[in-house]
């Protein structure tokens, strides 16, 4: 790494790869009706994440700038996650169409797909140094968080652990998912009207941003 920012972001990109791989894994572990047809998407994901890790490692041991590796890194992350998103959404749709889906059983998965989809769409709109970037990563990181929440519920079931306060247990994904979507909407709107990232200087200039 040739500067401190690159030194920090080397680890940051490794974490992005790990979180993306964990997200895909938990989507597939908790999705209903897994079949052998998932073999190809799993292989695509594995290859993509290996390429992403290789790009970060090569960046850390060479003097080449990150801009040289960035296109490969982002593509090798996007292809597996988007593929997994589409496959998971299709399986949920088919399962719902064929037999119906109890919402409480798949609510973490549905909110995770929604959060990642919103975060991805925000990235495609183009982002500058404002709170639209914050809205983007709250979407994609929130998708990971709620999937670990859902996986924890599954682990309780698999281990035979009883759940107290079942009503709160059922409501938690809805509260977290809807709350985060509202947060993302507010941050995106604030960025649209000029609220900059990680700075309070914009507030005195435009007190309306406090809304």
Coordinates of C-alpha atoms in Angstrom, one line a residue, residues 23-146:
X23 CA -24.5 -13.0 2.9
X24 CA -24.7 -15.4 0.0
X25 CA -24.2 -18.4 2.2
X26 CA -26.9 -17.4 4.7
X27 CA -29.4 -16.7 1.8
X28 CA -28.9 -20.3 0.6
X29 CA -28.9 -21.9 4.0
X30 CA -32.2 -20.3 5.0
X31 CA -34.0 -20.3 1.6
X32 CA -36.8 -22.9 1.3
X33 CA -36.7 -25.6 -1.4
X34 CA -33.0 -25.8 -2.2
X35 CA -32.3 -28.1 -5.2
X36 CA -29.4 -29.4 -7.2
X37 CA -30.0 -26.5 -9.7
X38 CA -28.1 -24.3 -7.2
X39 CA -24.9 -26.1 -8.1
X40 CA -23.9 -23.6 -10.9
X41 CA -24.7 -20.4 -8.9
X42 CA -22.7 -21.8 -6.0
X43 CA -19.7 -22.4 -8.3
X44 CA -20.0 -18.9 -9.8
X45 CA -20.1 -17.4 -6.3
X46 CA -17.0 -19.4 -5.1
X47 CA -15.0 -18.4 -8.2
X48 CA -16.0 -14.8 -7.9
X49 CA -15.1 -14.5 -4.2
X50 CA -11.7 -16.2 -4.8
X51 CA -11.0 -13.7 -7.6
X52 CA -11.9 -10.8 -5.2
X53 CA -9.6 -12.1 -2.5
X54 CA -6.8 -12.5 -5.1
X55 CA -7.3 -8.9 -6.3
X56 CA -7.0 -7.6 -2.7
X57 CA -3.9 -9.7 -2.0
X58 CA -2.2 -8.7 -5.2
X59 CA -2.9 -5.0 -4.4
X60 CA -1.3 -5.5 -0.9
X61 CA 1.9 -6.9 -2.3
X62 CA 2.5 -4.8 -5.4
X63 CA 3.0 -1.1 -6.0
X64 CA 0.1 -0.9 -8.5
X65 CA -2.7 1.5 -7.6
X66 CA -6.0 0.3 -6.3
X67 CA -7.7 1.7 -9.5
X68 CA -5.9 -1.0 -11.4
X69 CA -7.5 -3.8 -9.4
X70 CA -10.8 -2.1 -8.5
X71 CA -12.8 -3.1 -11.7
X72 CA -11.9 -6.8 -11.2
X73 CA -12.7 -6.6 -7.5
X74 CA -16.1 -5.0 -7.8
X75 CA -17.1 -7.2 -10.7
X76 CA -16.0 -10.4 -8.9
X77 CA -18.2 -9.3 -5.9
X78 CA -21.2 -8.1 -7.9
X79 CA -21.6 -11.2 -10.1
X80 CA -21.9 -13.8 -7.3
X81 CA -24.1 -11.7 -5.1
X82 CA -26.4 -10.5 -7.9
X83 CA -26.6 -14.1 -9.2
X84 CA -27.5 -15.4 -5.7
X85 CA -30.0 -12.6 -5.2
X86 CA -31.8 -13.5 -8.5
X87 CA -31.8 -17.2 -7.8
X88 CA -33.0 -16.8 -4.2
X89 CA -35.8 -14.4 -5.3
X90 CA -36.9 -16.8 -8.0
X91 CA -37.0 -19.7 -5.6
X92 CA -39.1 -17.8 -3.1
X93 CA -41.5 -16.7 -5.9
X94 CA -41.9 -20.2 -7.1
X95 CA -42.4 -21.6 -3.7
X96 CA -44.9 -19.0 -2.8
X97 CA -46.8 -19.6 -6.1
X98 CA -46.8 -23.4 -5.6
X99 CA -47.5 -23.8 -1.9
X100 CA -47.5 -20.4 -0.2
X101 CA -44.9 -19.2 2.2
X102 CA -45.5 -18.3 5.9
X103 CA -44.2 -14.8 6.1
X104 CA -42.8 -15.2 9.6
X105 CA -40.5 -18.0 8.4
X106 CA -39.0 -16.1 5.6
X107 CA -39.2 -12.5 6.8
X108 CA -35.5 -12.1 7.5
X109 CA -34.7 -13.4 4.0
X110 CA -37.3 -11.2 2.3
X111 CA -36.1 -8.0 4.2
X112 CA -32.5 -9.0 3.4
X113 CA -33.2 -9.2 -0.3
X114 CA -35.1 -5.9 -0.2
X115 CA -32.3 -4.1 1.7
X116 CA -29.6 -5.4 -0.6
X117 CA -31.7 -4.5 -3.7
X118 CA -32.3 -1.0 -2.5
X119 CA -28.6 -0.5 -1.6
X120 CA -27.6 -1.8 -5.0
X121 CA -30.0 0.4 -6.8
X122 CA -28.7 3.5 -4.9
X123 CA -25.2 2.6 -6.0
X124 CA -26.3 2.5 -9.6
X125 CA -27.7 6.0 -9.5
X126 CA -24.3 7.4 -8.9
X127 CA -23.0 8.7 -5.6
X128 CA -20.9 11.6 -4.6
X129 CA -19.5 12.5 -1.1
X130 CA -22.9 12.8 0.5
X131 CA -25.3 10.7 2.6
X132 CA -26.5 8.7 -0.5
X133 CA -23.3 6.7 0.1
X134 CA -24.4 6.2 3.7
X135 CA -27.8 5.1 2.5
X136 CA -26.1 2.6 0.1
X137 CA -24.0 0.9 2.6
X138 CA -26.7 0.8 5.3
X139 CA -28.7 -1.2 2.7
X140 CA -26.1 -3.8 1.8
X141 CA -24.7 -4.1 5.4
X142 CA -28.2 -4.2 6.9
X143 CA -28.9 -7.1 4.5
X144 CA -26.0 -9.0 6.1
X145 CA -27.1 -8.2 9.6
X146 CA -30.7 -9.3 9.2

